[in-house]
Amino acid sequence: DSCPNTHWDLERNTTEWSVYIKVLVRAGNEITSLMLEALQLTRSNATSFDPYGLFIMYNNPQNYFNGNAPHNVTGCINSCVHTMSSTKVPCTIANGTVADSFLRYDGLHPSQQSDRIVAWAVTAVVIGEDNRWTTFELSLSHLQISR
């Protein structure tokens, strides 16, 4: 299973936890899609973005990560491995451009490079480009943005 970390230092079945989260995310995405279909919105009214689907980065890291270290989808930038009884442990932190080689920042959060990829995909939708992670395009022509 997994080692205890900063976010969770109790025993757990990591496979069971991972599958459970995957099911919740996919169920949420499906509910969102069904609700949007039921509203019968046009393509310019709403968009459904699937960031979970975007994390195919895991399977093809060479297409997404450009750090100065080998691509790393199993480790993390800020690695702090706890024991069941520990309260403080030393951490290993990847700095500089090496950090752009990682999928995850820590045991819970995506890395800065992963965030950039998600931001790129969302921006593509907002400016009207096709994107395989969205269901509808979003048109901003009818919105007024005030500061």
PDB file of C-alpha atoms in Angstrom:
ATOM      1  CA  ASP A   1       0.000   0.000   0.000  1.00  0.00           C
ATOM      2  CA  SER A   2       1.179   3.572   0.437  1.00  0.00           C
ATOM      3  CA  CYS A   3       3.471   5.059   2.995  1.00  0.00           C
ATOM      4  CA  PRO A   4       2.110   7.554   5.525  1.00  0.00           C
ATOM      5  CA  ASN A   5       2.600  11.166   4.434  1.00  0.00           C
ATOM      6  CA  THR A   6       1.886  14.753   5.461  1.00  0.00           C
ATOM      7  CA  HIS A   7      -1.802  14.469   4.524  1.00  0.00           C
ATOM      8  CA  TRP A   8      -2.575  10.977   5.806  1.00  0.00           C
ATOM      9  CA  ASP A   9      -0.555   9.172   8.444  1.00  0.00           C
ATOM     10  CA  LEU A  10      -2.898   6.278   9.201  1.00  0.00           C
ATOM     11  CA  GLU A  11      -2.920   2.840   7.635  1.00  0.00           C
ATOM     12  CA  ARG A  12      -5.061   2.486   4.525  1.00  0.00           C
ATOM     13  CA  ASN A  13      -5.547   0.339   1.471  1.00  0.00           C
ATOM     14  CA  THR A  14      -4.256   2.709  -1.202  1.00  0.00           C
ATOM     15  CA  THR A  15      -5.679   0.716  -4.102  1.00  0.00           C
ATOM     16  CA  GLU A  16      -9.151   0.759  -2.558  1.00  0.00           C
ATOM     17  CA  TRP A  17      -8.859   4.508  -1.830  1.00  0.00           C
ATOM     18  CA  SER A  18      -7.649   5.270  -5.362  1.00  0.00           C
ATOM     19  CA  VAL A  19     -10.449   3.273  -7.004  1.00  0.00           C
ATOM     20  CA  TYR A  20     -13.021   4.930  -4.723  1.00  0.00           C
ATOM     21  CA  ILE A  21     -11.846   8.443  -5.679  1.00  0.00           C
ATOM     22  CA  LYS A  22     -11.806   7.493  -9.377  1.00  0.00           C
ATOM     23  CA  VAL A  23     -15.401   6.257  -9.153  1.00  0.00           C
ATOM     24  CA  LEU A  24     -16.506   9.448  -7.359  1.00  0.00           C
ATOM     25  CA  VAL A  25     -14.866  11.697  -9.953  1.00  0.00           C
ATOM     26  CA  ARG A  26     -16.291   9.794 -12.907  1.00  0.00           C
ATOM     27  CA  ALA A  27     -19.753   9.708 -11.317  1.00  0.00           C
ATOM     28  CA  GLY A  28     -19.589  13.458 -10.738  1.00  0.00           C
ATOM     29  CA  ASN A  29     -18.556  14.043 -14.349  1.00  0.00           C
ATOM     30  CA  GLU A  30     -21.390  11.863 -15.623  1.00  0.00           C
ATOM     31  CA  ILE A  31     -23.964  13.629 -13.434  1.00  0.00           C
ATOM     32  CA  THR A  32     -22.714  17.005 -14.719  1.00  0.00           C
ATOM     33  CA  SER A  33     -22.999  15.823 -18.330  1.00  0.00           C
ATOM     34  CA  LEU A  34     -26.539  14.521 -17.790  1.00  0.00           C
ATOM     35  CA  MET A  35     -27.604  17.756 -16.076  1.00  0.00           C
ATOM     36  CA  LEU A  36     -26.209  19.857 -18.939  1.00  0.00           C
ATOM     37  CA  GLU A  37     -27.983  17.654 -21.493  1.00  0.00           C
ATOM     38  CA  ALA A  38     -31.248  17.983 -19.552  1.00  0.00           C
ATOM     39  CA  LEU A  39     -30.957  21.778 -19.632  1.00  0.00           C
ATOM     40  CA  GLN A  40     -30.632  21.600 -23.436  1.00  0.00           C
ATOM     41  CA  LEU A  41     -28.087  24.379 -23.524  1.00  0.00           C
ATOM     42  CA  THR A  42     -26.471  25.498 -26.725  1.00  0.00           C
ATOM     43  CA  ARG A  43     -22.732  25.115 -27.179  1.00  0.00           C
ATOM     44  CA  SER A  44     -22.250  28.787 -26.327  1.00  0.00           C
ATOM     45  CA  ASN A  45     -23.912  28.584 -22.905  1.00  0.00           C
ATOM     46  CA  ALA A  46     -21.858  26.097 -20.915  1.00  0.00           C
ATOM     47  CA  THR A  47     -18.922  23.794 -20.951  1.00  0.00           C
ATOM     48  CA  SER A  48     -18.101  20.627 -19.080  1.00  0.00           C
ATOM     49  CA  PHE A  49     -14.367  20.177 -18.557  1.00  0.00           C
ATOM     50  CA  ASP A  50     -12.909  16.823 -17.517  1.00  0.00           C
ATOM     51  CA  PRO A  51      -9.565  17.469 -15.784  1.00  0.00           C
ATOM     52  CA  TYR A  52      -9.441  13.836 -14.676  1.00  0.00           C
ATOM     53  CA  GLY A  53      -9.290  12.791 -18.344  1.00  0.00           C
ATOM     54  CA  LEU A  54      -6.469  15.264 -18.894  1.00  0.00           C
ATOM     55  CA  PHE A  55      -4.282  13.374 -16.447  1.00  0.00           C
ATOM     56  CA  ILE A  56      -3.351  10.993 -19.235  1.00  0.00           C
ATOM     57  CA  MET A  57      -0.103  12.856 -18.559  1.00  0.00           C
ATOM     58  CA  TYR A  58       0.603   9.871 -16.341  1.00  0.00           C
ATOM     59  CA  ASN A  59       0.777   7.522 -19.334  1.00  0.00           C
ATOM     60  CA  ASN A  60       2.728   9.865 -21.639  1.00  0.00           C
ATOM     61  CA  PRO A  61       4.946  12.040 -19.423  1.00  0.00           C
ATOM     62  CA  GLN A  62       7.373  12.776 -22.250  1.00  0.00           C
ATOM     63  CA  ASN A  63       4.617  14.824 -23.938  1.00  0.00           C
ATOM     64  CA  TYR A  64       3.987  17.027 -20.900  1.00  0.00           C
ATOM     65  CA  PHE A  65       6.989  17.340 -18.597  1.00  0.00           C
ATOM     66  CA  ASN A  66      10.100  19.282 -19.543  1.00  0.00           C
ATOM     67  CA  GLY A  67      12.262  19.411 -16.426  1.00  0.00           C
ATOM     68  CA  ASN A  68      15.981  18.752 -16.242  1.00  0.00           C
ATOM     69  CA  ALA A  69      15.497  15.326 -14.649  1.00  0.00           C
ATOM     70  CA  PRO A  70      13.891  12.131 -15.961  1.00  0.00           C
ATOM     71  CA  HIS A  71      10.067  12.322 -16.145  1.00  0.00           C
ATOM     72  CA  ASN A  72       8.586  11.258 -12.809  1.00  0.00           C
ATOM     73  CA  VAL A  73       4.920  10.270 -12.408  1.00  0.00           C
ATOM     74  CA  THR A  74       5.321   8.163  -9.266  1.00  0.00           C
ATOM     75  CA  GLY A  75       7.363  10.456  -7.025  1.00  0.00           C
ATOM     76  CA  CYS A  76       6.729  14.064  -6.072  1.00  0.00           C
ATOM     77  CA  ILE A  77       8.507  17.402  -5.754  1.00  0.00           C
ATOM     78  CA  ASN A  78       8.014  17.650  -1.990  1.00  0.00           C
ATOM     79  CA  SER A  79       8.485  14.127  -0.664  1.00  0.00           C
ATOM     80  CA  CYS A  80       7.977  13.596   3.076  1.00  0.00           C
ATOM     81  CA  VAL A  81       7.673   9.941   4.082  1.00  0.00           C
ATOM     82  CA  HIS A  82       6.304   9.406   7.594  1.00  0.00           C
ATOM     83  CA  THR A  83       6.193   6.344   9.774  1.00  0.00           C
ATOM     84  CA  MET A  84       3.024   5.452  11.650  1.00  0.00           C
ATOM     85  CA  SER A  85       4.313   6.994  14.870  1.00  0.00           C
ATOM     86  CA  SER A  86       6.300   9.949  13.521  1.00  0.00           C
ATOM     87  CA  THR A  87       5.320  13.563  13.981  1.00  0.00           C
ATOM     88  CA  LYS A  88       8.157  15.236  12.065  1.00  0.00           C
ATOM     89  CA  VAL A  89      10.254  13.791   9.268  1.00  0.00           C
ATOM     90  CA  PRO A  90      12.847  15.142   6.864  1.00  0.00           C
ATOM     91  CA  CYS A  91      11.578  16.035   3.409  1.00  0.00           C
ATOM     92  CA  THR A  92      13.278  15.811   0.019  1.00  0.00           C
ATOM     93  CA  ILE A  93      12.433  18.759  -2.216  1.00  0.00           C
ATOM     94  CA  ALA A  94      13.171  19.066  -5.933  1.00  0.00           C
ATOM     95  CA  ASN A  95      14.071  22.663  -6.801  1.00  0.00           C
ATOM     96  CA  GLY A  96      14.396  24.749  -9.949  1.00  0.00           C
ATOM     97  CA  THR A  97      13.683  23.329 -13.368  1.00  0.00           C
ATOM     98  CA  VAL A  98      14.008  19.774 -12.024  1.00  0.00           C
ATOM     99  CA  ALA A  99      10.531  20.292 -10.525  1.00  0.00           C
ATOM    100  CA  ASP A 100       9.040  20.464 -14.046  1.00  0.00           C
ATOM    101  CA  SER A 101       9.770  16.745 -14.406  1.00  0.00           C
ATOM    102  CA  PHE A 102       7.126  15.747 -11.825  1.00  0.00           C
ATOM    103  CA  LEU A 103       3.399  15.010 -12.140  1.00  0.00           C
ATOM    104  CA  ARG A 104       2.757  15.654  -8.437  1.00  0.00           C
ATOM    105  CA  TYR A 105       3.861  18.341  -6.002  1.00  0.00           C
ATOM    106  CA  ASP A 106       3.221  16.170  -2.934  1.00  0.00           C
ATOM    107  CA  GLY A 107       1.147  13.108  -2.125  1.00  0.00           C
ATOM    108  CA  LEU A 108      -2.078  14.994  -2.777  1.00  0.00           C
ATOM    109  CA  HIS A 109      -1.563  17.920  -5.166  1.00  0.00           C
ATOM    110  CA  PRO A 110      -0.538  18.209  -8.816  1.00  0.00           C
ATOM    111  CA  SER A 111       2.792  19.854  -9.621  1.00  0.00           C
ATOM    112  CA  GLN A 112       3.191  23.341 -11.043  1.00  0.00           C
ATOM    113  CA  GLN A 113       3.858  21.816 -14.477  1.00  0.00           C
ATOM    114  CA  SER A 114       0.658  19.750 -14.214  1.00  0.00           C
ATOM    115  CA  ASP A 115      -1.223  22.923 -13.248  1.00  0.00           C
ATOM    116  CA  ARG A 116       0.210  24.676 -16.323  1.00  0.00           C
ATOM    117  CA  ILE A 117      -1.088  21.874 -18.559  1.00  0.00           C
ATOM    118  CA  VAL A 118      -4.576  22.117 -17.021  1.00  0.00           C
ATOM    119  CA  ALA A 119      -4.500  25.935 -17.383  1.00  0.00           C
ATOM    120  CA  TRP A 120      -3.483  25.554 -21.034  1.00  0.00           C
ATOM    121  CA  ALA A 121      -6.419  23.206 -21.679  1.00  0.00           C
ATOM    122  CA  VAL A 122      -8.924  25.500 -19.939  1.00  0.00           C
ATOM    123  CA  THR A 123      -7.586  28.549 -21.790  1.00  0.00           C
ATOM    124  CA  ALA A 124      -7.938  26.728 -25.105  1.00  0.00           C
ATOM    125  CA  VAL A 125     -11.635  26.214 -24.347  1.00  0.00           C
ATOM    126  CA  VAL A 126     -12.204  29.823 -23.288  1.00  0.00           C
ATOM    127  CA  ILE A 127     -10.713  31.193 -26.505  1.00  0.00           C
ATOM    128  CA  GLY A 128     -12.825  28.799 -28.569  1.00  0.00           C
ATOM    129  CA  GLU A 129     -10.302  26.153 -29.583  1.00  0.00           C
ATOM    130  CA  ASP A 130     -11.359  22.522 -29.783  1.00  0.00           C
ATOM    131  CA  ASN A 131     -10.340  20.447 -26.813  1.00  0.00           C
ATOM    132  CA  ARG A 132     -10.885  16.752 -26.254  1.00  0.00           C
ATOM    133  CA  TRP A 133     -11.483  17.262 -22.515  1.00  0.00           C
ATOM    134  CA  THR A 134     -14.595  19.416 -22.956  1.00  0.00           C
ATOM    135  CA  THR A 135     -18.156  18.644 -23.893  1.00  0.00           C
ATOM    136  CA  PHE A 136     -19.258  22.108 -25.040  1.00  0.00           C
ATOM    137  CA  GLU A 137     -17.407  25.203 -26.173  1.00  0.00           C
ATOM    138  CA  LEU A 138     -17.643  28.336 -24.066  1.00  0.00           C
ATOM    139  CA  SER A 139     -18.286  31.639 -25.766  1.00  0.00           C
ATOM    140  CA  LEU A 140     -17.451  34.788 -23.827  1.00  0.00           C
ATOM    141  CA  SER A 141     -19.002  37.162 -26.387  1.00  0.00           C
ATOM    142  CA  HIS A 142     -22.144  37.666 -24.238  1.00  0.00           C
ATOM    143  CA  LEU A 143     -20.288  38.221 -20.927  1.00  0.00           C
ATOM    144  CA  GLN A 144     -19.258  41.546 -19.487  1.00  0.00           C
ATOM    145  CA  ILE A 145     -16.248  41.446 -17.201  1.00  0.00           C
ATOM    146  CA  SER A 146     -15.934  44.245 -14.650  1.00  0.00           C
ATOM    147  CA  ARG A 147     -12.954  44.971 -12.435  1.00  0.00           C
TER     148      ARG A 147
END
